[in-house]
mmCIF file of C-alpha atoms in Angstrom:
data_model
loop_
_atom_site.group_PDB
_atom_site.id
_atom_site.type_symbol
_atom_site.label_atom_id
_atom_site.label_comp_id
_atom_site.label_asym_id
_atom_site.label_seq_id
_atom_site.Cartn_x
_atom_site.Cartn_y
_atom_site.Cartn_z
ATOM 1 C CA MET V 1 -37.030 -178.399 -75.582
ATOM 2 C CA ALA V 2 -36.497 -176.879 -79.029
ATOM 3 C CA ARG V 3 -39.016 -174.462 -80.438
ATOM 4 C CA VAL V 4 -41.277 -175.775 -83.226
ATOM 5 C CA ILE V 5 -42.242 -173.349 -86.008
ATOM 6 C CA HIS V 6 -44.841 -174.601 -88.488
ATOM 7 C CA VAL V 7 -44.310 -172.630 -91.724
ATOM 8 C CA PHE V 8 -46.928 -172.470 -94.482
ATOM 9 C CA ARG V 9 -45.418 -170.633 -97.471
ATOM 10 C CA ALA V 10 -48.206 -171.528 -99.917
ATOM 11 C CA PRO V 11 -51.165 -172.732 -97.831
ATOM 12 C CA ASP V 12 -54.067 -174.430 -99.536
ATOM 13 C CA ARG V 13 -56.293 -172.961 -96.809
ATOM 14 C CA PHE V 14 -55.920 -170.517 -93.934
ATOM 15 C CA ILE V 15 -59.239 -169.870 -92.246
ATOM 16 C CA ALA V 16 -60.942 -168.850 -89.044
ATOM 17 C CA GLY V 17 -63.704 -171.065 -87.725
ATOM 18 C CA THR V 18 -65.512 -172.189 -84.601
ATOM 19 C CA VAL V 19 -66.620 -175.316 -82.831
ATOM 20 C CA GLY V 20 -69.673 -175.186 -80.570
ATOM 21 C CA GLN V 21 -72.895 -173.243 -80.214
ATOM 22 C CA PRO V 22 -73.106 -169.434 -80.113
ATOM 23 C CA GLY V 23 -72.263 -168.307 -76.611
ATOM 24 C CA ASP V 24 -70.091 -171.386 -76.082
ATOM 25 C CA ARG V 25 -67.886 -171.367 -79.177
ATOM 26 C CA THR V 26 -64.182 -172.109 -79.355
ATOM 27 C CA PHE V 27 -62.386 -170.130 -82.056
ATOM 28 C CA TYR V 28 -59.696 -171.687 -84.228
ATOM 29 C CA LEU V 29 -57.354 -170.673 -86.995
ATOM 30 C CA GLN V 30 -56.547 -173.546 -89.302
ATOM 31 C CA ALA V 31 -53.775 -173.773 -91.888
ATOM 32 C CA SER V 32 -53.334 -176.580 -94.378
ATOM 33 C CA GLU V 33 -50.810 -177.253 -97.093
ATOM 34 C CA GLN V 34 -50.833 -180.539 -98.963
ATOM 35 C CA SER V 35 -51.231 -183.191 -96.237
ATOM 36 C CA ARG V 36 -50.259 -180.947 -93.280
ATOM 37 C CA LEU V 37 -53.022 -179.529 -91.100
ATOM 38 C CA ILE V 38 -52.543 -177.329 -88.025
ATOM 39 C CA SER V 39 -55.299 -175.893 -85.824
ATOM 40 C CA VAL V 40 -54.653 -173.353 -83.077
ATOM 41 C CA ALA V 41 -57.205 -172.042 -80.577
ATOM 42 C CA LEU V 42 -57.594 -168.381 -79.721
ATOM 43 C CA GLU V 43 -60.031 -165.862 -78.312
ATOM 44 C CA LYS V 44 -62.818 -164.246 -80.324
ATOM 45 C CA GLN V 45 -61.235 -160.821 -79.792
ATOM 46 C CA GLN V 46 -57.934 -162.062 -81.213
ATOM 47 C CA VAL V 47 -59.687 -163.181 -84.414
ATOM 48 C CA GLN V 48 -61.436 -159.817 -84.632
ATOM 49 C CA VAL V 49 -58.234 -157.808 -84.094
ATOM 50 C CA LEU V 50 -56.298 -159.937 -86.598
ATOM 51 C CA ALA V 51 -58.935 -159.323 -89.288
ATOM 52 C CA GLU V 52 -58.908 -155.565 -88.613
ATOM 53 C CA ARG V 53 -55.118 -155.347 -88.607
ATOM 54 C CA ILE V 54 -54.839 -157.303 -91.855
ATOM 55 C CA GLY V 55 -57.163 -154.755 -93.475
ATOM 56 C CA SER V 56 -55.032 -151.889 -92.129
ATOM 57 C CA LEU V 57 -51.805 -153.580 -93.241
ATOM 58 C CA LEU V 58 -53.127 -154.096 -96.776
ATOM 59 C CA GLU V 59 -54.100 -150.423 -97.013
ATOM 60 C CA GLU V 60 -50.652 -149.372 -95.780
ATOM 61 C CA VAL V 61 -48.882 -151.716 -98.218
ATOM 62 C CA HIS V 62 -50.918 -150.299 -101.095
ATOM 63 C CA ARG V 63 -50.249 -146.712 -100.020
ATOM 64 C CA ARG V 64 -46.545 -147.134 -99.284
ATOM 65 C CA PHE V 65 -45.410 -149.657 -101.922
ATOM 66 C CA GLY V 66 -48.105 -149.343 -104.584
ATOM 67 C CA THR V 67 -48.810 -153.066 -104.360
ATOM 68 C CA ASP V 68 -52.062 -154.121 -106.007
ATOM 69 C CA VAL V 69 -54.457 -154.927 -103.160
ATOM 70 C CA PRO V 70 -58.103 -155.878 -103.797
ATOM 71 C CA ASP V 71 -60.786 -153.847 -101.992
ATOM 72 C CA ASP V 72 -62.837 -157.019 -101.608
ATOM 73 C CA ALA V 73 -61.808 -160.645 -101.726
ATOM 74 C CA PRO V 74 -62.144 -162.209 -105.177
ATOM 75 C CA PRO V 75 -65.015 -164.737 -105.190
ATOM 76 C CA ASP V 76 -62.565 -167.557 -106.037
ATOM 77 C CA ASP V 77 -60.601 -166.857 -102.823
ATOM 78 C CA LEU V 78 -63.625 -166.911 -100.498
ATOM 79 C CA ASP V 79 -63.725 -170.098 -98.428
ATOM 80 C CA THR V 80 -67.098 -170.894 -96.888
ATOM 81 C CA GLU V 81 -66.388 -174.518 -96.000
ATOM 82 C CA PRO V 82 -66.226 -175.600 -92.345
ATOM 83 C CA LEU V 83 -62.999 -176.371 -90.507
ATOM 84 C CA ASP V 84 -61.312 -179.608 -91.557
ATOM 85 C CA VAL V 85 -61.879 -182.388 -89.040
ATOM 86 C CA PRO V 86 -60.639 -183.622 -86.732
ATOM 87 C CA VAL V 87 -59.915 -180.245 -85.126
ATOM 88 C CA GLU V 88 -56.964 -181.011 -82.863
ATOM 89 C CA GLU V 89 -55.616 -177.974 -81.034
ATOM 90 C CA GLU V 90 -51.842 -177.681 -81.513
ATOM 91 C CA PHE V 91 -51.691 -174.887 -78.936
ATOM 92 C CA ARG V 92 -53.558 -171.815 -77.653
ATOM 93 C CA VAL V 93 -52.404 -168.523 -79.177
ATOM 94 C CA GLY V 94 -50.942 -165.934 -76.854
ATOM 95 C CA THR V 95 -49.052 -163.489 -79.070
ATOM 96 C CA MET V 96 -49.690 -162.656 -82.716
ATOM 97 C CA GLY V 97 -47.367 -161.011 -85.206
ATOM 98 C CA LEU V 98 -48.245 -159.456 -88.531
ATOM 99 C CA GLY V 99 -45.930 -158.192 -91.249
ATOM 100 C CA TRP V 100 -45.263 -157.703 -94.930
ATOM 101 C CA ASP V 101 -42.618 -159.661 -96.814
ATOM 102 C CA ALA V 102 -41.662 -157.347 -99.683
ATOM 103 C CA GLU V 103 -39.574 -160.046 -101.381
ATOM 104 C CA SER V 104 -42.445 -162.503 -101.786
ATOM 105 C CA LYS V 105 -45.153 -159.778 -101.746
ATOM 106 C CA ALA V 106 -46.996 -161.636 -98.987
ATOM 107 C CA VAL V 107 -48.696 -160.867 -95.709
ATOM 108 C CA VAL V 108 -46.979 -162.841 -92.943
ATOM 109 C CA ILE V 109 -49.022 -163.918 -89.938
ATOM 110 C CA GLU V 110 -47.312 -165.506 -86.956
ATOM 111 C CA LEU V 111 -49.206 -167.084 -84.081
ATOM 112 C CA LEU V 112 -47.220 -167.867 -80.939
ATOM 113 C CA ALA V 113 -48.273 -170.265 -78.195
ATOM 114 C CA ILE V 114 -49.078 -168.974 -74.729
ATOM 115 C CA SER V 115 -46.010 -169.374 -72.559
ATOM 116 C CA GLU V 116 -45.223 -168.994 -68.875
ATOM 117 C CA GLU V 117 -42.457 -166.499 -69.574
ATOM 118 C CA GLU V 118 -42.944 -163.077 -71.089
ATOM 119 C CA VAL V 119 -42.453 -163.214 -74.867
ATOM 120 C CA ASP V 120 -39.579 -161.110 -76.160
ATOM 121 C CA GLU V 121 -40.664 -159.190 -79.268
ATOM 122 C CA ALA V 122 -37.484 -160.391 -80.979
ATOM 123 C CA VAL V 123 -38.884 -163.936 -81.321
ATOM 124 C CA VAL V 124 -41.936 -162.778 -83.300
ATOM 125 C CA LEU V 125 -41.330 -163.383 -87.018
ATOM 126 C CA ASP V 126 -37.865 -164.753 -86.214
ATOM 127 C CA ASP V 127 -36.434 -168.275 -86.431
ATOM 128 C CA THR V 128 -34.601 -168.145 -83.101
ATOM 129 C CA GLU V 129 -34.289 -171.458 -81.213
ATOM 130 C CA GLU V 130 -35.691 -169.961 -77.993
ATOM 131 C CA GLY V 131 -39.314 -169.021 -77.568
ATOM 132 C CA PRO V 132 -42.783 -170.482 -77.790
ATOM 133 C CA ASP V 133 -43.972 -172.765 -80.592
ATOM 134 C CA ALA V 134 -45.402 -170.889 -83.563
ATOM 135 C CA VAL V 135 -47.372 -171.103 -86.786
ATOM 136 C CA ARG V 136 -46.206 -168.796 -89.590
ATOM 137 C CA VAL V 137 -48.393 -168.316 -92.662
ATOM 138 C CA PHE V 138 -47.629 -166.390 -95.869
ATOM 139 C CA LEU V 139 -50.694 -165.089 -97.752
ATOM 140 C CA SER V 140 -51.080 -163.196 -101.013
ATOM 141 C CA PRO V 141 -52.918 -159.862 -100.637
ATOM 142 C CA SER V 142 -56.123 -161.353 -102.090
ATOM 143 C CA ALA V 143 -55.908 -164.429 -99.813
ATOM 144 C CA ALA V 144 -55.291 -162.144 -96.820
ATOM 145 C CA ARG V 145 -58.358 -160.056 -97.735
ATOM 146 C CA ALA V 146 -60.416 -163.269 -98.058
ATOM 147 C CA PHE V 147 -59.168 -164.455 -94.655
ATOM 148 C CA ALA V 148 -60.128 -161.121 -93.051
ATOM 149 C CA GLU V 149 -63.614 -161.158 -94.605
ATOM 150 C CA ARG V 150 -64.265 -164.716 -93.416
ATOM 151 C CA ALA V 151 -62.909 -163.917 -89.951
ATOM 152 C CA ASP V 152 -65.340 -160.978 -89.710
ATOM 153 C CA ARG V 153 -68.244 -163.245 -90.695
ATOM 154 C CA VAL V 154 -67.222 -165.895 -88.141
ATOM 155 C CA VAL V 155 -66.951 -163.335 -85.330
ATOM 156 C CA ASN V 156 -70.308 -161.750 -86.202
ATOM 157 C CA ALA V 157 -72.120 -165.101 -86.531
ATOM 158 C CA GLY V 158 -72.559 -165.428 -82.770
ATOM 159 C CA ARG V 159 -75.413 -164.365 -80.558
ATOM 160 C CA LYS V 160 -77.545 -161.355 -81.491
ATOM 161 C CA PRO V 161 -76.800 -158.224 -79.478
ATOM 162 C CA CYS V 162 -79.361 -156.716 -77.130
ATOM 163 C CA PRO V 163 -80.769 -153.587 -78.825
ATOM 164 C CA LEU V 164 -80.460 -151.639 -75.569
ATOM 165 C CA CYS V 165 -77.077 -152.549 -74.079
ATOM 166 C CA ALA V 166 -75.395 -154.377 -77.020
ATOM 167 C CA GLU V 167 -74.472 -157.318 -74.776
ATOM 168 C CA PRO V 168 -75.049 -160.752 -76.397
ATOM 169 C CA LEU V 169 -78.481 -162.299 -75.912
ATOM 170 C CA ASP V 170 -78.598 -165.908 -74.753
ATOM 171 C CA ALA V 171 -81.335 -168.192 -76.082
ATOM 172 C CA ASP V 172 -83.346 -167.455 -72.925
ATOM 173 C CA GLY V 173 -82.489 -163.722 -72.942
ATOM 174 C CA HIS V 174 -80.327 -161.885 -70.434
ATOM 175 C CA ILE V 175 -80.593 -159.505 -67.528
ATOM 176 C CA CYS V 176 -80.189 -156.160 -69.233
ATOM 177 C CA PRO V 177 -78.541 -153.432 -67.157
ATOM 178 C CA ARG V 178 -80.516 -150.831 -69.122
ATOM 179 C CA GLN V 179 -83.793 -152.521 -68.105
ATOM 180 C CA ASN V 180 -82.957 -152.140 -64.416
ATOM 181 C CA GLY V 181 -82.436 -155.879 -63.984
ATOM 182 C CA TYR V 182 -85.474 -157.161 -65.900
ATOM 183 C CA ARG V 183 -84.900 -160.193 -68.104
ATOM 184 C CA ARG V 184 -84.836 -159.385 -71.797
ATOM 185 C CA THR V 185 -85.472 -161.969 -74.553
ATOM 186 C CA GLU V 186 -84.997 -161.807 -78.343
ATOM 187 C CA GLU V 187 -88.745 -161.218 -78.781
ATOM 188 C CA ASP V 188 -88.793 -158.127 -76.508
#
């Protein structure tokens, strides 16, 4: 079956969001352009790493090419709205690619579906016919900064960490290894 690559050259939105309660959330990245809407599921750590790497890439682009990169996202670019519904998972992300397109002065994010076979690095950010399905999004530096800031907020909006062991606290507490097995609650 032929590979499907969903390309968003000028997305109206590209955001990270969740469905579910803290401790039981499913993370999504959602891209929309005109009437097209794609949602892909991924792990919390993948969202966190993508946000960090976008920040690093923007710093490198500014240093190396002198491209104007905002330190913070402009208020107009910040998107605080929830995911568009219905959230229908196109695929679960396995491999992510990140790059800079000097011609269009855009950050390029590629999200590849999990596949049974090992993914050859050559298929990332490439239009080859072989490989897993993908979503490719082009973002201006300010839109990329806004995406990274929102992704950080989404990741950090989960359960509060235990002040002793930094593990997430459930609503009814957790068994803290630093308390020698005693149950710890948010009030403790």
